[in-house]
Amino acid sequence: MRIGELAARAGTTTRTLRYYETRGLLPARRGGNGYRTYDEDDLKLLRQIRTLQDFGFDLEETRPFVECLRAGHEEGDTCPASIGVYRRKLDELDSLIGELQAVRAKIGARLALVDGTDPMCELGGHEQ
């Protein structure tokens, strides 16, 4: 398939595909006519990238998943490098959750001071 068809099927733009190509995430194959050509495996790569980005992974964090797929694995998250990225992302999320819980507690405490209410009831939360 050509770049426009791939972009449409992947729900992205041709500009994005060219960018992924420059970053080495999407192969740059050319047909005899000079046009870029893609196949179903390329669509699978793009879907993996988009899913991970929807989950909050930055583009470079998707690279091990793409490389895993290119190596012939059925899923992009079955290789050790991909699993390592998952672990790092979970650690990052756990840290952010902790920070948010601390901020929430401070805001709840401040609200209790100024409003005289139970901050856990007022904000709809529960203590951890």
Short mmCIF file of N, CA and C in Angstrom, two decimals:
data_model
loop_
_atom_site.label_atom_id
_atom_site.label_comp_id
_atom_site.label_asym_id
_atom_site.label_seq_id
_atom_site.Cartn_x
_atom_site.Cartn_y
_atom_site.Cartn_z
N MET A 1 0.85 -1.18 0.00
CA MET A 1 0.00 0.00 0.00
C MET A 1 0.89 1.23 0.00
N ARG A 2 0.33 2.33 -0.44
CA ARG A 2 1.07 3.58 -0.47
C ARG A 2 0.84 4.35 0.82
N ILE A 3 1.59 5.42 0.99
CA ILE A 3 1.61 6.15 2.25
C ILE A 3 0.24 6.71 2.64
N GLY A 4 -0.52 7.20 1.69
CA GLY A 4 -1.84 7.75 2.00
C GLY A 4 -2.79 6.69 2.53
N GLU A 5 -2.75 5.51 1.93
CA GLU A 5 -3.61 4.42 2.40
C GLU A 5 -3.21 3.97 3.80
N LEU A 6 -1.90 3.84 4.01
CA LEU A 6 -1.42 3.44 5.34
C LEU A 6 -1.84 4.47 6.39
N ALA A 7 -1.67 5.73 6.08
CA ALA A 7 -2.05 6.79 7.03
C ALA A 7 -3.54 6.70 7.35
N ALA A 8 -4.36 6.52 6.34
CA ALA A 8 -5.80 6.43 6.57
C ALA A 8 -6.15 5.21 7.41
N ARG A 9 -5.56 4.09 7.11
CA ARG A 9 -5.87 2.86 7.86
C ARG A 9 -5.35 2.93 9.29
N ALA A 10 -4.27 3.67 9.51
CA ALA A 10 -3.70 3.78 10.85
C ALA A 10 -4.31 4.94 11.63
N GLY A 11 -5.10 5.76 10.98
CA GLY A 11 -5.71 6.90 11.66
C GLY A 11 -4.72 8.00 11.98
N THR A 12 -3.78 8.23 11.08
CA THR A 12 -2.77 9.26 11.30
C THR A 12 -2.57 10.02 10.00
N THR A 13 -1.50 10.80 9.92
CA THR A 13 -1.23 11.60 8.72
C THR A 13 0.01 11.10 8.01
N THR A 14 0.12 11.45 6.75
CA THR A 14 1.33 11.09 6.00
C THR A 14 2.55 11.80 6.59
N ARG A 15 2.34 12.99 7.09
CA ARG A 15 3.45 13.73 7.72
C ARG A 15 3.99 12.96 8.92
N THR A 16 3.08 12.41 9.74
CA THR A 16 3.50 11.61 10.89
C THR A 16 4.29 10.38 10.44
N LEU A 17 3.82 9.73 9.39
CA LEU A 17 4.52 8.54 8.89
C LEU A 17 5.93 8.90 8.41
N ARG A 18 6.05 10.01 7.73
CA ARG A 18 7.39 10.44 7.28
C ARG A 18 8.29 10.74 8.48
N TYR A 19 7.71 11.32 9.53
CA TYR A 19 8.48 11.60 10.74
C TYR A 19 8.94 10.29 11.38
N TYR A 20 8.05 9.31 11.49
CA TYR A 20 8.43 8.01 12.04
C TYR A 20 9.54 7.38 11.20
N GLU A 21 9.47 7.58 9.91
CA GLU A 21 10.50 7.06 9.02
C GLU A 21 11.85 7.70 9.34
N THR A 22 11.87 9.03 9.53
CA THR A 22 13.14 9.69 9.85
C THR A 22 13.69 9.25 11.19
N ARG A 23 12.81 8.86 12.11
CA ARG A 23 13.23 8.39 13.43
C ARG A 23 13.62 6.91 13.43
N GLY A 24 13.46 6.24 12.29
CA GLY A 24 13.84 4.84 12.18
C GLY A 24 12.80 3.88 12.74
N LEU A 25 11.59 4.35 12.98
CA LEU A 25 10.54 3.49 13.52
C LEU A 25 9.72 2.82 12.42
N LEU A 26 9.70 3.40 11.25
CA LEU A 26 8.95 2.86 10.14
C LEU A 26 9.92 2.66 8.98
N PRO A 27 9.90 1.49 8.36
CA PRO A 27 10.87 1.25 7.28
C PRO A 27 10.58 2.15 6.08
N ALA A 28 11.64 2.48 5.37
CA ALA A 28 11.53 3.33 4.18
C ALA A 28 11.81 2.48 2.94
N ARG A 29 10.77 1.79 2.48
CA ARG A 29 10.91 0.99 1.26
C ARG A 29 10.30 1.78 0.10
N ARG A 30 10.89 1.63 -1.05
CA ARG A 30 10.39 2.32 -2.23
C ARG A 30 10.10 1.30 -3.33
N GLY A 31 8.99 1.52 -4.02
CA GLY A 31 8.64 0.69 -5.16
C GLY A 31 9.45 1.13 -6.38
N GLY A 32 9.28 0.41 -7.47
CA GLY A 32 9.98 0.75 -8.71
C GLY A 32 9.64 2.13 -9.23
N ASN A 33 8.49 2.62 -8.86
CA ASN A 33 8.06 3.95 -9.29
C ASN A 33 8.57 5.06 -8.36
N GLY A 34 9.29 4.69 -7.29
CA GLY A 34 9.84 5.66 -6.36
C GLY A 34 8.94 5.99 -5.18
N TYR A 35 7.70 5.51 -5.21
CA TYR A 35 6.77 5.75 -4.12
C TYR A 35 7.09 4.86 -2.93
N ARG A 36 6.81 5.39 -1.73
CA ARG A 36 6.95 4.57 -0.54
C ARG A 36 5.92 3.45 -0.60
N THR A 37 6.33 2.26 -0.15
CA THR A 37 5.40 1.13 -0.11
C THR A 37 5.41 0.53 1.28
N TYR A 38 4.23 0.07 1.70
CA TYR A 38 4.05 -0.47 3.04
C TYR A 38 3.20 -1.72 2.96
N ASP A 39 3.24 -2.51 4.03
CA ASP A 39 2.43 -3.73 4.09
C ASP A 39 1.72 -3.82 5.44
N GLU A 40 1.06 -4.94 5.66
CA GLU A 40 0.29 -5.14 6.90
C GLU A 40 1.18 -5.11 8.14
N ASP A 41 2.42 -5.57 8.01
CA ASP A 41 3.34 -5.52 9.16
C ASP A 41 3.61 -4.07 9.57
N ASP A 42 3.70 -3.18 8.60
CA ASP A 42 3.91 -1.77 8.91
C ASP A 42 2.69 -1.19 9.63
N LEU A 43 1.51 -1.61 9.21
CA LEU A 43 0.29 -1.18 9.89
C LEU A 43 0.29 -1.67 11.33
N LYS A 44 0.75 -2.88 11.55
CA LYS A 44 0.84 -3.43 12.91
C LYS A 44 1.82 -2.61 13.76
N LEU A 45 2.95 -2.22 13.17
CA LEU A 45 3.92 -1.36 13.88
C LEU A 45 3.25 -0.04 14.30
N LEU A 46 2.54 0.56 13.36
CA LEU A 46 1.89 1.84 13.65
C LEU A 46 0.85 1.71 14.74
N ARG A 47 0.09 0.65 14.69
CA ARG A 47 -0.93 0.45 15.73
C ARG A 47 -0.28 0.28 17.10
N GLN A 48 0.86 -0.41 17.14
CA GLN A 48 1.58 -0.57 18.41
C GLN A 48 2.04 0.79 18.92
N ILE A 49 2.63 1.58 18.05
CA ILE A 49 3.11 2.91 18.43
C ILE A 49 1.96 3.77 18.95
N ARG A 50 0.85 3.79 18.23
CA ARG A 50 -0.28 4.63 18.62
C ARG A 50 -0.89 4.18 19.94
N THR A 51 -1.00 2.88 20.14
CA THR A 51 -1.55 2.37 21.40
C THR A 51 -0.67 2.80 22.57
N LEU A 52 0.63 2.64 22.42
CA LEU A 52 1.54 3.03 23.49
C LEU A 52 1.49 4.53 23.75
N GLN A 53 1.42 5.31 22.70
CA GLN A 53 1.33 6.76 22.89
C GLN A 53 0.02 7.13 23.57
N ASP A 54 -1.05 6.43 23.26
CA ASP A 54 -2.32 6.68 23.96
C ASP A 54 -2.19 6.38 25.45
N PHE A 55 -1.31 5.44 25.80
CA PHE A 55 -1.07 5.09 27.20
C PHE A 55 -0.09 6.05 27.88
N GLY A 56 0.46 7.01 27.14
CA GLY A 56 1.37 7.98 27.72
C GLY A 56 2.84 7.73 27.48
N PHE A 57 3.17 6.78 26.64
CA PHE A 57 4.57 6.51 26.32
C PHE A 57 5.02 7.55 25.29
N ASP A 58 6.27 8.04 25.45
CA ASP A 58 6.76 8.94 24.43
C ASP A 58 7.26 8.11 23.25
N LEU A 59 7.52 8.77 22.15
CA LEU A 59 7.85 8.07 20.91
C LEU A 59 9.07 7.17 21.06
N GLU A 60 10.09 7.66 21.73
CA GLU A 60 11.31 6.84 21.88
C GLU A 60 11.05 5.60 22.73
N GLU A 61 10.12 5.68 23.68
CA GLU A 61 9.79 4.52 24.50
C GLU A 61 9.11 3.41 23.69
N THR A 62 8.60 3.74 22.52
CA THR A 62 7.94 2.73 21.69
C THR A 62 8.95 1.90 20.90
N ARG A 63 10.18 2.38 20.79
CA ARG A 63 11.19 1.71 19.95
C ARG A 63 11.39 0.23 20.28
N PRO A 64 11.56 -0.16 21.54
CA PRO A 64 11.75 -1.60 21.81
C PRO A 64 10.57 -2.46 21.37
N PHE A 65 9.36 -1.92 21.43
CA PHE A 65 8.18 -2.66 20.99
C PHE A 65 8.20 -2.84 19.48
N VAL A 66 8.58 -1.78 18.77
CA VAL A 66 8.68 -1.84 17.31
C VAL A 66 9.77 -2.84 16.92
N GLU A 67 10.91 -2.77 17.58
CA GLU A 67 12.00 -3.70 17.27
C GLU A 67 11.61 -5.14 17.56
N CYS A 68 10.81 -5.35 18.59
CA CYS A 68 10.34 -6.69 18.93
C CYS A 68 9.45 -7.23 17.80
N LEU A 69 8.55 -6.39 17.31
CA LEU A 69 7.71 -6.80 16.19
C LEU A 69 8.54 -7.07 14.94
N ARG A 70 9.49 -6.20 14.66
CA ARG A 70 10.35 -6.39 13.49
C ARG A 70 11.17 -7.67 13.58
N ALA A 71 11.46 -8.10 14.79
CA ALA A 71 12.24 -9.33 14.98
C ALA A 71 11.38 -10.57 14.75
N GLY A 72 10.09 -10.36 14.47
CA GLY A 72 9.23 -11.48 14.14
C GLY A 72 8.31 -11.96 15.25
N HIS A 73 8.32 -11.28 16.37
CA HIS A 73 7.44 -11.66 17.47
C HIS A 73 6.00 -11.25 17.13
N GLU A 74 5.07 -12.05 17.57
CA GLU A 74 3.65 -11.78 17.29
C GLU A 74 3.17 -10.51 17.98
N GLU A 75 3.69 -10.24 19.17
CA GLU A 75 3.33 -9.05 19.94
C GLU A 75 4.60 -8.26 20.24
N GLY A 76 4.46 -6.94 20.32
CA GLY A 76 5.62 -6.08 20.55
C GLY A 76 6.07 -6.00 21.99
N ASP A 77 5.31 -6.60 22.89
CA ASP A 77 5.67 -6.48 24.31
C ASP A 77 6.18 -7.79 24.91
N THR A 78 6.65 -8.69 24.08
CA THR A 78 7.12 -9.98 24.58
C THR A 78 8.64 -10.08 24.67
N CYS A 79 9.33 -9.05 24.30
CA CYS A 79 10.80 -9.05 24.34
C CYS A 79 11.30 -8.41 25.64
N PRO A 80 12.47 -8.80 26.10
CA PRO A 80 13.00 -8.25 27.36
C PRO A 80 13.07 -6.72 27.38
N ALA A 81 13.47 -6.11 26.28
CA ALA A 81 13.57 -4.64 26.27
C ALA A 81 12.20 -3.98 26.43
N SER A 82 11.18 -4.57 25.83
CA SER A 82 9.82 -4.03 25.96
C SER A 82 9.33 -4.18 27.40
N ILE A 83 9.60 -5.32 27.97
CA ILE A 83 9.20 -5.56 29.36
C ILE A 83 9.88 -4.56 30.29
N GLY A 84 11.14 -4.26 29.99
CA GLY A 84 11.87 -3.26 30.77
C GLY A 84 11.22 -1.88 30.69
N VAL A 85 10.74 -1.52 29.50
CA VAL A 85 10.05 -0.24 29.34
C VAL A 85 8.76 -0.24 30.14
N TYR A 86 8.02 -1.33 30.10
CA TYR A 86 6.80 -1.44 30.91
C TYR A 86 7.13 -1.23 32.39
N ARG A 87 8.18 -1.87 32.87
CA ARG A 87 8.54 -1.74 34.29
C ARG A 87 8.89 -0.30 34.65
N ARG A 88 9.69 0.34 33.79
CA ARG A 88 10.05 1.74 34.05
C ARG A 88 8.82 2.64 34.03
N LYS A 89 7.90 2.38 33.12
CA LYS A 89 6.68 3.21 33.03
C LYS A 89 5.83 3.01 34.27
N LEU A 90 5.70 1.78 34.75
CA LEU A 90 4.93 1.54 35.98
C LEU A 90 5.57 2.24 37.17
N ASP A 91 6.90 2.20 37.27
CA ASP A 91 7.59 2.92 38.35
C ASP A 91 7.31 4.42 38.26
N GLU A 92 7.35 4.95 37.05
CA GLU A 92 7.07 6.37 36.83
C GLU A 92 5.64 6.70 37.24
N LEU A 93 4.70 5.87 36.85
CA LEU A 93 3.30 6.10 37.21
C LEU A 93 3.08 6.00 38.71
N ASP A 94 3.71 5.01 39.35
CA ASP A 94 3.59 4.88 40.80
C ASP A 94 4.10 6.13 41.50
N SER A 95 5.21 6.66 41.01
CA SER A 95 5.77 7.88 41.59
C SER A 95 4.81 9.06 41.41
N LEU A 96 4.26 9.20 40.22
CA LEU A 96 3.31 10.28 39.97
C LEU A 96 2.06 10.14 40.83
N ILE A 97 1.58 8.92 40.98
CA ILE A 97 0.40 8.68 41.82
C ILE A 97 0.71 9.09 43.26
N GLY A 98 1.89 8.74 43.73
CA GLY A 98 2.30 9.14 45.08
C GLY A 98 2.34 10.65 45.24
N GLU A 99 2.89 11.33 44.25
CA GLU A 99 2.95 12.79 44.29
C GLU A 99 1.54 13.38 44.29
N LEU A 100 0.68 12.85 43.46
CA LEU A 100 -0.70 13.35 43.40
C LEU A 100 -1.45 13.10 44.70
N GLN A 101 -1.23 11.96 45.32
CA GLN A 101 -1.88 11.67 46.59
C GLN A 101 -1.40 12.65 47.67
N ALA A 102 -0.11 12.98 47.63
CA ALA A 102 0.41 13.94 48.61
C ALA A 102 -0.20 15.32 48.40
N VAL A 103 -0.32 15.74 47.16
CA VAL A 103 -0.93 17.05 46.85
C VAL A 103 -2.39 17.03 47.27
N ARG A 104 -3.09 15.94 46.99
CA ARG A 104 -4.49 15.83 47.37
C ARG A 104 -4.65 15.94 48.89
N ALA A 105 -3.78 15.29 49.61
CA ALA A 105 -3.85 15.34 51.08
C ALA A 105 -3.64 16.78 51.57
N LYS A 106 -2.70 17.50 50.97
CA LYS A 106 -2.45 18.88 51.37
C LYS A 106 -3.66 19.77 51.08
N ILE A 107 -4.23 19.59 49.92
CA ILE A 107 -5.40 20.39 49.56
C ILE A 107 -6.57 20.04 50.48
N GLY A 108 -6.75 18.76 50.76
CA GLY A 108 -7.82 18.33 51.67
C GLY A 108 -7.63 18.91 53.06
N ALA A 109 -6.40 18.92 53.53
CA ALA A 109 -6.12 19.47 54.85
C ALA A 109 -6.39 20.97 54.87
N ARG A 110 -6.01 21.63 53.80
CA ARG A 110 -6.24 23.08 53.73
C ARG A 110 -7.74 23.38 53.70
N LEU A 111 -8.48 22.60 52.93
CA LEU A 111 -9.92 22.78 52.87
C LEU A 111 -10.54 22.56 54.24
N ALA A 112 -10.08 21.57 54.96
CA ALA A 112 -10.61 21.31 56.30
C ALA A 112 -10.35 22.49 57.22
N LEU A 113 -9.20 23.12 57.07
CA LEU A 113 -8.87 24.29 57.89
C LEU A 113 -9.79 25.47 57.60
N VAL A 114 -10.00 25.74 56.34
CA VAL A 114 -10.76 26.94 55.98
C VAL A 114 -12.26 26.71 55.96
N ASP A 115 -12.68 25.48 55.82
CA ASP A 115 -14.10 25.19 55.67
C ASP A 115 -14.69 24.45 56.87
N GLY A 116 -13.82 23.86 57.67
CA GLY A 116 -14.28 23.11 58.83
C GLY A 116 -14.97 21.81 58.50
N THR A 117 -14.70 21.26 57.33
CA THR A 117 -15.32 20.00 56.93
C THR A 117 -14.28 18.88 56.90
N ASP A 118 -14.77 17.68 56.80
CA ASP A 118 -13.90 16.51 56.64
C ASP A 118 -13.44 16.48 55.18
N PRO A 119 -12.16 16.69 54.91
CA PRO A 119 -11.69 16.77 53.52
C PRO A 119 -11.92 15.50 52.72
N MET A 120 -11.95 14.35 53.37
CA MET A 120 -12.14 13.11 52.65
C MET A 120 -13.58 12.99 52.14
N CYS A 121 -14.52 13.46 52.91
CA CYS A 121 -15.92 13.44 52.50
C CYS A 121 -16.17 14.49 51.43
N GLU A 122 -15.67 15.67 51.65
CA GLU A 122 -15.90 16.80 50.75
C GLU A 122 -15.36 16.51 49.36
N LEU A 123 -14.19 15.88 49.26
CA LEU A 123 -13.56 15.64 47.97
C LEU A 123 -13.91 14.27 47.41
N GLY A 124 -14.71 13.51 48.11
CA GLY A 124 -15.16 12.24 47.59
C GLY A 124 -14.12 11.15 47.60
N GLY A 125 -13.09 11.30 48.37
CA GLY A 125 -12.02 10.30 48.39
C GLY A 125 -12.01 9.47 49.65
N HIS A 126 -11.00 8.70 49.76
CA HIS A 126 -10.80 7.89 50.96
C HIS A 126 -9.31 7.82 51.24
N GLU A 127 -9.00 7.65 52.49
CA GLU A 127 -7.60 7.62 52.90
C GLU A 127 -6.96 6.35 52.42
N GLN A 128 -5.70 6.45 52.06
CA GLN A 128 -4.94 5.30 51.57
C GLN A 128 -4.12 4.68 52.69
#
